[in-house]
Coordinates of C-alpha atoms in Angstrom, one line a residue:
M1 CA -2.4 -16.0 12.6
G2 CA -4.1 -14.8 9.5
I3 CA -7.4 -16.2 8.2
H4 CA -8.3 -19.8 9.1
G5 CA -8.5 -22.1 6.0
L6 CA -8.5 -19.2 3.5
A7 CA -5.7 -20.6 1.3
K8 CA -7.4 -24.0 0.9
L9 CA -10.8 -22.3 0.3
I10 CA -9.3 -20.2 -2.5
A11 CA -7.6 -23.3 -4.0
D12 CA -11.0 -25.0 -4.0
Q13 CA -13.2 -22.2 -5.1
A14 CA -11.0 -20.0 -7.2
P15 CA -7.9 -22.0 -8.3
S16 CA -7.2 -19.7 -11.3
A17 CA -6.5 -16.8 -8.8
I18 CA -3.4 -18.7 -7.7
K19 CA -0.3 -19.2 -9.8
E20 CA 2.9 -20.9 -9.0
Q21 CA 5.9 -18.8 -9.9
D22 CA 9.6 -19.0 -10.0
I23 CA 11.5 -16.3 -8.1
K24 CA 13.1 -15.1 -11.4
N25 CA 9.7 -13.9 -12.6
Y26 CA 9.9 -11.0 -10.1
F27 CA 13.1 -9.5 -11.5
G28 CA 12.8 -5.7 -11.2
R29 CA 9.8 -5.8 -8.9
K30 CA 9.5 -3.9 -5.7
I31 CA 8.0 -6.1 -3.0
A32 CA 6.7 -5.2 0.5
I33 CA 7.7 -7.9 2.9
D34 CA 6.1 -8.6 6.3
A35 CA 9.2 -8.3 8.5
S36 CA 7.7 -9.9 11.6
M37 CA 6.8 -13.0 9.7
C38 CA 10.3 -13.2 8.3
M39 CA 11.9 -12.9 11.7
Y40 CA 9.7 -15.5 13.1
Q41 CA 10.5 -17.9 10.3
F42 CA 14.3 -17.3 10.8
L43 CA 14.1 -17.8 14.6
V44 CA 12.2 -21.1 14.0
A45 CA 14.2 -22.4 11.0
V46 CA 17.8 -21.1 11.3
R47 CA 19.1 -23.5 14.0
Q48 CA 22.1 -25.7 14.8
D49 CA 21.5 -28.9 16.6
G50 CA 17.9 -27.9 17.2
N51 CA 18.9 -24.6 19.0
V52 CA 18.8 -21.0 17.8
L53 CA 22.1 -19.6 16.7
Q54 CA 23.9 -17.6 19.4
N55 CA 27.2 -15.8 19.7
E56 CA 29.7 -16.3 22.5
D57 CA 27.8 -13.8 24.7
G58 CA 24.6 -15.9 24.5
E59 CA 22.8 -13.4 22.2
T60 CA 20.5 -14.9 19.6
T61 CA 21.7 -14.3 16.0
S62 CA 19.3 -16.6 13.9
H63 CA 17.2 -13.6 12.9
L64 CA 20.3 -11.7 11.6
M65 CA 21.7 -14.6 9.6
G66 CA 18.3 -15.3 8.1
M67 CA 17.7 -11.6 7.2
F68 CA 21.2 -11.2 5.8
Y69 CA 21.2 -14.2 3.5
R70 CA 17.5 -14.2 2.4
T71 CA 17.7 -10.5 1.5
I72 CA 20.8 -11.1 -0.5
R73 CA 19.1 -14.0 -2.3
M74 CA 16.2 -11.7 -3.4
L75 CA 18.7 -8.9 -4.4
E76 CA 20.6 -11.5 -6.5
H77 CA 17.3 -12.3 -8.4
G78 CA 16.7 -8.6 -9.1
I79 CA 14.0 -8.1 -6.5
K80 CA 13.9 -4.8 -4.6
P81 CA 12.6 -5.7 -1.2
V82 CA 11.2 -3.2 1.3
Y83 CA 10.5 -4.6 4.8
V84 CA 7.5 -3.4 6.7
F85 CA 7.6 -3.8 10.5
D86 CA 4.6 -4.0 12.8
G87 CA 3.6 -1.1 14.9
K88 CA 1.2 -1.1 17.9
P89 CA -1.4 -3.9 17.6
P90 CA -5.0 -2.7 17.5
Q91 CA -7.0 -3.0 20.7
L92 CA -9.3 -5.5 19.0
K93 CA -6.4 -7.9 18.8
S94 CA -5.9 -8.1 22.6
G95 CA -8.0 -11.2 22.9
E96 CA -5.9 -13.1 20.3
L97 CA -2.7 -11.9 22.0
E98 CA -4.1 -13.2 25.3
K99 CA -4.8 -16.6 23.7
R100 CA -1.3 -16.7 22.3
G101 CA 0.1 -16.1 25.8
E102 CA -2.0 -19.0 27.1
R103 CA -0.7 -21.3 24.4
R104 CA 2.9 -20.3 25.2
A105 CA 2.4 -21.1 28.8
E106 CA 1.0 -24.5 27.9
A107 CA 4.0 -25.1 25.5
E108 CA 6.4 -24.2 28.3
K109 CA 4.9 -27.0 30.5
L110 CA 5.0 -29.5 27.7
L111 CA 8.6 -28.6 26.9
A112 CA 9.6 -29.2 30.5
Q113 CA 8.0 -32.6 30.4
A114 CA 9.7 -33.5 27.1
Q115 CA 13.1 -32.4 28.5
E116 CA 12.6 -34.4 31.6
A117 CA 11.7 -37.5 29.5
G118 CA 14.5 -36.8 27.0
E119 CA 12.1 -36.8 24.0
Q120 CA 14.1 -34.8 21.5
E121 CA 11.4 -34.6 18.9
N122 CA 9.0 -33.0 21.4
I123 CA 11.7 -30.8 22.7
D124 CA 12.2 -29.4 19.2
K125 CA 8.5 -29.1 18.7
F126 CA 7.7 -27.2 21.8
S127 CA 10.8 -25.0 21.7
K128 CA 9.6 -23.6 18.3
R129 CA 6.2 -22.9 19.8
L130 CA 7.9 -20.6 22.3
V131 CA 9.6 -18.5 19.6
K132 CA 8.7 -14.8 20.0
V133 CA 9.9 -11.8 18.0
T134 CA 11.1 -9.2 20.5
R135 CA 11.8 -5.4 20.2
Q136 CA 15.6 -6.2 20.2
H137 CA 15.1 -8.6 17.2
N138 CA 13.2 -5.7 15.4
D139 CA 15.9 -3.1 16.2
E140 CA 18.8 -5.3 15.2
C141 CA 17.1 -6.3 11.9
K142 CA 16.4 -2.6 11.1
K143 CA 20.0 -1.7 11.7
L144 CA 21.2 -4.6 9.5
L145 CA 18.9 -3.6 6.7
T146 CA 20.1 0.0 6.9
L147 CA 23.7 -1.1 6.6
M148 CA 22.8 -3.3 3.7
G149 CA 21.2 -0.4 1.8
V150 CA 17.7 -1.9 1.9
P151 CA 14.8 0.3 2.9
Y152 CA 12.3 -0.5 5.6
I153 CA 9.0 1.1 6.9
E154 CA 7.6 1.2 10.4
A155 CA 3.9 0.7 10.1
P156 CA 1.7 2.5 12.6
C157 CA -0.3 -0.7 13.2
E158 CA -0.5 -4.1 11.3
A159 CA 2.4 -4.6 8.8
E160 CA 0.1 -6.5 6.4
A161 CA -2.3 -3.5 6.2
S162 CA 0.5 -1.1 5.3
C163 CA 1.9 -3.6 2.8
A164 CA -1.5 -3.6 1.1
A165 CA -1.6 0.2 1.1
L166 CA 1.8 0.3 -0.6
V167 CA 0.5 -2.0 -3.3
K168 CA -2.7 0.0 -3.8
A169 CA -0.6 3.2 -4.0
G170 CA 1.6 1.7 -6.7
K171 CA 4.7 2.0 -4.5
V172 CA 5.3 -1.8 -4.7
F173 CA 4.1 -4.7 -6.9
A174 CA 3.1 -7.2 -4.2
T175 CA 2.9 -8.1 -0.5
A176 CA 5.1 -11.0 0.6
T177 CA 3.8 -12.8 3.7
E178 CA 2.6 -16.2 4.9
D179 CA -0.5 -14.7 6.5
M180 CA -3.5 -14.6 4.2
D181 CA -5.0 -11.5 5.8
G182 CA -3.0 -9.5 3.4
L183 CA -5.8 -10.3 0.9
T184 CA -8.4 -9.3 3.4
F185 CA -6.7 -5.8 3.6
G186 CA -7.0 -5.7 -0.2
T187 CA -3.5 -6.2 -1.5
G188 CA -3.6 -6.6 -5.3
V189 CA -1.0 -9.3 -5.3
L190 CA 0.0 -11.6 -2.4
L191 CA 3.1 -13.8 -2.5
R192 CA 3.6 -16.8 -0.2
H193 CA 6.9 -18.6 0.2
L194 CA 9.0 -15.8 -1.3
T195 CA 11.3 -15.9 1.7
A196 CA 11.0 -19.7 2.3
S197 CA 14.2 -21.8 2.4
E198 CA 15.6 -22.9 -0.9
A199 CA 16.0 -26.3 0.7
K200 CA 12.2 -26.7 0.9
K201 CA 11.8 -26.4 -2.9
L202 CA 8.5 -24.5 -2.4
P203 CA 7.3 -22.7 -5.5
I204 CA 6.1 -19.1 -4.9
Q205 CA 2.3 -18.9 -4.7
E206 CA 1.0 -15.7 -6.3
F207 CA -2.6 -14.8 -5.3
Q208 CA -4.4 -12.2 -7.6
F209 CA -7.0 -10.4 -5.5
T210 CA -9.1 -9.0 -8.4
R211 CA -9.3 -12.4 -10.1
L212 CA -10.2 -13.9 -6.7
L213 CA -13.2 -11.6 -6.2
Q214 CA -14.3 -12.2 -9.8
D215 CA -14.1 -16.0 -9.4
I216 CA -15.9 -16.2 -6.1
N217 CA -18.4 -13.5 -7.2
L218 CA -18.0 -11.4 -4.0
T219 CA -17.3 -7.7 -3.3
H220 CA -14.4 -6.7 -1.1
E221 CA -16.7 -6.1 1.8
Q222 CA -18.4 -9.4 1.4
F223 CA -15.0 -11.1 1.2
I224 CA -14.1 -9.4 4.5
D225 CA -17.2 -10.8 6.0
L226 CA -16.3 -14.2 4.7
C227 CA -12.8 -13.9 6.4
I228 CA -14.5 -13.0 9.7
L229 CA -16.6 -16.1 9.4
L230 CA -13.6 -18.2 8.7
G231 CA -11.7 -16.8 11.7
C232 CA -9.4 -13.8 12.1
D233 CA -7.3 -12.2 14.8
Y234 CA -9.9 -9.7 15.8
C235 CA -13.0 -11.6 16.9
G236 CA -14.6 -15.0 17.3
T237 CA -16.7 -16.9 14.8
I238 CA -20.2 -18.5 14.5
K239 CA -20.2 -22.0 16.0
G240 CA -20.6 -24.8 13.6
I241 CA -20.0 -22.9 10.3
G242 CA -17.0 -24.2 8.3
P243 CA -15.4 -22.7 5.2
K244 CA -17.8 -24.2 2.6
R245 CA -20.9 -23.2 4.6
A246 CA -19.5 -19.7 5.2
I247 CA -19.0 -18.9 1.5
D248 CA -22.4 -20.4 0.7
L249 CA -24.0 -18.2 3.3
I250 CA -22.2 -15.0 2.1
R251 CA -23.2 -15.7 -1.5
Q252 CA -26.8 -16.3 -0.4
H253 CA -27.3 -13.5 2.1
G254 CA -24.5 -11.0 1.2
S255 CA -23.5 -9.9 4.8
I256 CA -23.1 -11.2 8.3
E257 CA -26.1 -9.1 9.4
E258 CA -28.3 -11.0 7.0
I259 CA -26.8 -14.3 7.9
L260 CA -27.6 -13.7 11.6
E261 CA -31.2 -13.0 10.6
N262 CA -31.5 -16.3 8.7
I263 CA -29.7 -19.0 10.7
D264 CA -30.9 -20.9 13.7
P265 CA -29.1 -19.3 16.7
S266 CA -29.6 -22.5 18.8
K267 CA -27.6 -24.5 16.2
H268 CA -25.2 -21.8 15.2
P269 CA -24.8 -19.4 18.1
A270 CA -22.7 -16.3 17.5
P271 CA -20.2 -15.2 20.1
E272 CA -21.6 -13.0 22.9
D273 CA -21.0 -9.3 22.2
W274 CA -19.6 -10.3 18.8
L275 CA -17.3 -7.5 17.5
Y276 CA -17.6 -8.4 13.8
K277 CA -18.5 -4.8 12.8
E278 CA -15.4 -3.5 14.5
A279 CA -13.3 -6.2 12.8
R280 CA -14.9 -5.3 9.4
G281 CA -14.0 -1.7 10.1
L282 CA -10.3 -2.6 10.8
F283 CA -10.1 -4.4 7.5
L284 CA -11.8 -1.7 5.5
Q285 CA -10.1 1.3 7.0
P286 CA -6.9 0.1 8.8
D287 CA -4.3 2.5 10.3
V288 CA -1.6 2.5 7.6
V289 CA 1.5 4.3 6.6
D290 CA 1.0 7.6 4.7
C291 CA 2.1 6.3 1.2
S292 CA 2.4 9.9 -0.1
T293 CA 5.4 10.4 2.2
V294 CA 7.1 7.1 1.2
D295 CA 10.2 7.4 -0.9
L296 CA 11.8 4.0 -1.4
K297 CA 15.5 4.0 -2.2
W298 CA 18.1 1.2 -2.3
S299 CA 21.7 2.1 -1.8
E300 CA 25.2 0.6 -1.6
P301 CA 26.0 -1.4 1.5
D302 CA 28.2 0.1 4.2
E303 CA 30.8 -2.7 4.3
D304 CA 32.9 -1.3 7.2
A305 CA 29.8 -0.7 9.4
L306 CA 28.4 -4.1 8.5
I307 CA 31.7 -5.8 9.5
Q308 CA 31.7 -3.8 12.8
F309 CA 28.1 -4.8 13.6
M310 CA 27.9 -8.4 12.3
C311 CA 31.5 -9.4 13.0
A312 CA 32.9 -7.4 15.9
E313 CA 29.5 -7.2 17.8
K314 CA 27.7 -10.3 16.7
Q315 CA 30.7 -12.5 15.9
F316 CA 29.9 -13.6 12.3
S317 CA 32.7 -14.6 10.0
E318 CA 34.3 -11.5 8.4
D319 CA 35.0 -13.4 5.1
R320 CA 31.3 -14.3 4.8
I321 CA 30.0 -10.8 5.5
K322 CA 32.5 -9.4 3.0
N323 CA 31.4 -12.0 0.5
G324 CA 27.8 -11.0 1.1
C325 CA 28.6 -7.3 0.5
K326 CA 30.2 -8.3 -2.9
K327 CA 27.0 -10.1 -3.8
I328 CA 24.9 -7.0 -2.9
M329 CA 27.2 -4.8 -5.0
K330 CA 27.0 -7.2 -8.0
S331 CA 23.2 -7.3 -7.7
R332 CA 23.1 -3.5 -7.9
Q333 CA 25.0 -3.5 -11.1
G334 CA 22.3 -5.7 -12.7
S335 CA 19.4 -3.9 -11.1
T336 CA 19.5 -1.0 -13.6
Q337 CA 18.1 -3.3 -16.2
G338 CA 14.3 -2.9 -16.8
R339 CA 11.8 -5.7 -16.9
L340 CA 10.9 -7.2 -20.3
D341 CA 7.4 -5.6 -20.3
S342 CA 9.1 -2.2 -20.0
F343 CA 10.5 -2.3 -23.5
F344 CA 7.6 -3.7 -25.6
T345 CA 4.0 -2.9 -26.5
I346 CA 1.7 -5.9 -26.9
T347 CA -0.1 -5.5 -30.3
G348 CA -1.6 -8.9 -30.8
S349 CA -2.8 -12.0 -29.0
L350 CA -0.9 -13.8 -26.3
S351 CA -0.2 -17.5 -26.3
S352 CA -3.1 -19.8 -26.8
K353 CA -3.6 -20.5 -23.1
R354 CA -4.5 -16.8 -22.6
K355 CA -6.5 -16.2 -25.7
N356 CA -9.6 -15.1 -23.7
S357 CA -7.6 -12.7 -21.6
P358 CA -7.8 -8.9 -22.1
V359 CA -4.1 -8.7 -21.9
G360 CA -3.5 -8.8 -25.6
T361 CA -5.3 -5.4 -26.1
V362 CA -3.2 -3.5 -23.6
C363 CA -0.1 -1.4 -23.9
V364 CA 2.4 -1.5 -21.1
N365 CA 3.5 2.1 -20.8
Q366 CA 6.8 3.3 -19.6
T367 CA 9.0 6.2 -20.5
T368 CA 12.3 5.1 -19.0
A369 CA 13.6 1.6 -18.2
G370 CA 13.3 1.0 -14.5
E371 CA 10.7 3.8 -13.9
K372 CA 7.5 1.8 -14.5
P373 CA 4.8 2.2 -11.9
E374 CA 4.5 -1.1 -10.0
E375 CA 0.7 -1.2 -10.0
P376 CA -1.0 -1.3 -13.5
A377 CA -3.9 1.1 -14.2
E378 CA -7.4 -0.3 -13.9
D379 CA -7.7 -1.0 -17.6
Q380 CA -4.4 -2.8 -17.7
P381 CA -3.8 -6.5 -17.0
E382 CA -2.8 -7.4 -13.4
E383 CA 0.0 -9.6 -14.6
I384 CA 2.2 -10.4 -17.6
H385 CA 4.5 -13.4 -17.3
Y386 CA 7.2 -14.3 -19.8
G387 CA 5.7 -17.7 -20.6
D388 CA 2.4 -16.0 -21.6
I389 CA 3.9 -13.7 -24.2
D390 CA 3.8 -14.5 -27.9
F391 CA 7.1 -12.8 -28.9
S392 CA 6.1 -12.7 -32.6
K393 CA 3.6 -10.0 -31.6
L394 CA 6.0 -7.8 -29.8
R395 CA 7.6 -4.7 -31.2
P396 CA 10.0 -2.2 -29.5
K397 CA 8.3 0.8 -27.9
E398 CA 8.7 4.3 -29.2
T399 CA 10.4 5.7 -26.1
P400 CA 13.8 7.2 -25.7
A401 CA 15.1 4.2 -23.9
A402 CA 13.6 1.8 -26.4
A403 CA 14.9 3.8 -29.4
Q404 CA 18.5 3.5 -28.1
D405 CA 18.1 -0.2 -27.8
R406 CA 16.2 -0.8 -31.0
N407 CA 19.0 -2.3 -33.1
R408 CA 20.2 -4.4 -30.2
V409 CA 16.7 -5.8 -29.4
Q410 CA 15.0 -6.4 -32.8
G411 CA 15.1 -9.9 -33.9
Q412 CA 16.4 -11.1 -30.6
E413 CA 13.3 -11.2 -28.4
S414 CA 13.8 -14.6 -27.1
E415 CA 17.4 -13.8 -26.2
Y416 CA 16.4 -10.5 -24.6
A417 CA 14.0 -12.4 -22.3
E418 CA 16.9 -14.1 -20.7
V419 CA 19.0 -10.9 -20.2
N420 CA 17.1 -9.8 -17.1
V421 CA 17.6 -13.0 -15.1
T422 CA 20.2 -13.0 -12.4
R423 CA 20.9 -16.6 -11.4
R424 CA 21.9 -17.6 -7.9
G425 CA 25.1 -19.7 -7.7
P426 CA 25.5 -22.8 -5.6
Q427 CA 24.6 -22.6 -2.0
E428 CA 27.6 -21.6 0.1
P429 CA 29.1 -24.6 1.9
H430 CA 29.1 -22.8 5.3
L431 CA 25.3 -22.7 5.3
N432 CA 24.8 -26.4 4.8
Y433 CA 24.7 -27.3 8.5
I434 CA 22.0 -24.8 9.3
D435 CA 18.5 -26.0 9.2
G436 CA 16.2 -24.2 6.9
L437 CA 18.7 -22.1 4.9

């Protein structure tokens, strides 16, 4: 579910913390992806005639098709995805899970009524509300990713929390999810719409957490209290307090405890036995993967095993799976290139639109192309985008890799900026009939 109304609140209160990006800007980036969110999207969107895709044995295959082609799309753009799967939900989430079960039961009744009345629009609507990611979906996607050579991580608890931990540890650059609670867990960068359908033409939304806290003038703990007031998965909210009122109260009083001391309980009653302290604790100290043990590696696909699994078992077209393997192999050939900011030191100012930014005084350090830590140090900028860089102020770095490329790079900065972009070709005709791909 995420945090109610948080995206809109950020757009209203801290618009500069959100940037619209093109997928090509993430070339060379390692990105932690909320696997459960992806599978849910695929089960909802990858359909034929309004129904999930199935093989001849009646097994659902929408999640596999979505995972296969969306992952290839990211690889073709030079992104290094790592999928993070949910573990056991925290006990505090049991109330939310119970509510979801009630909503599913209601959707089943409404679906039966729509089917009886022959209302196709409502049939599609309520069918999607019944979508649920199962253990089998998880296991099959893990197997597919392994055969594709793409790493995945099994989180001990909430996937978004472990994604945020990976970002904080410098293992990856960003968290990709549609749920805004990735920010509540403290991910430095959150990406929305990274795995959205190309047909939807949605730009990627990049949320910068440090900039967000600066713009709304809150600490991380105060931001967590704000998210609890907005509505999260772990507890209820104070009646009659909307997003604007919530942020005003946090700014004025600093914490939920102080807010409760200063509001009229008859007008704004808090939930009975309100577990906001426990919810705060889950956001501040969640159960996450031990990042010191994480060693992310991307490898070549096992074409024979992929054909056995996807074609012999799941009845996908062998030609299409082979074509997908070729695309993965081709993407690996281009993945050895480093990002543009790996080869240069910024010695002057950036473009005029960023003149007041500290970015122009920072060196982007790297010893070998492709080896740059994903999370910048505290005194480094959180982001550098190609459009922000004044190439007249760039010079090759004095590193072994840069020295080898010096003659090839000097005087060709604008050309070099295009070298690292792998462009996706036309959409394959066989996908045109599938909703959402």
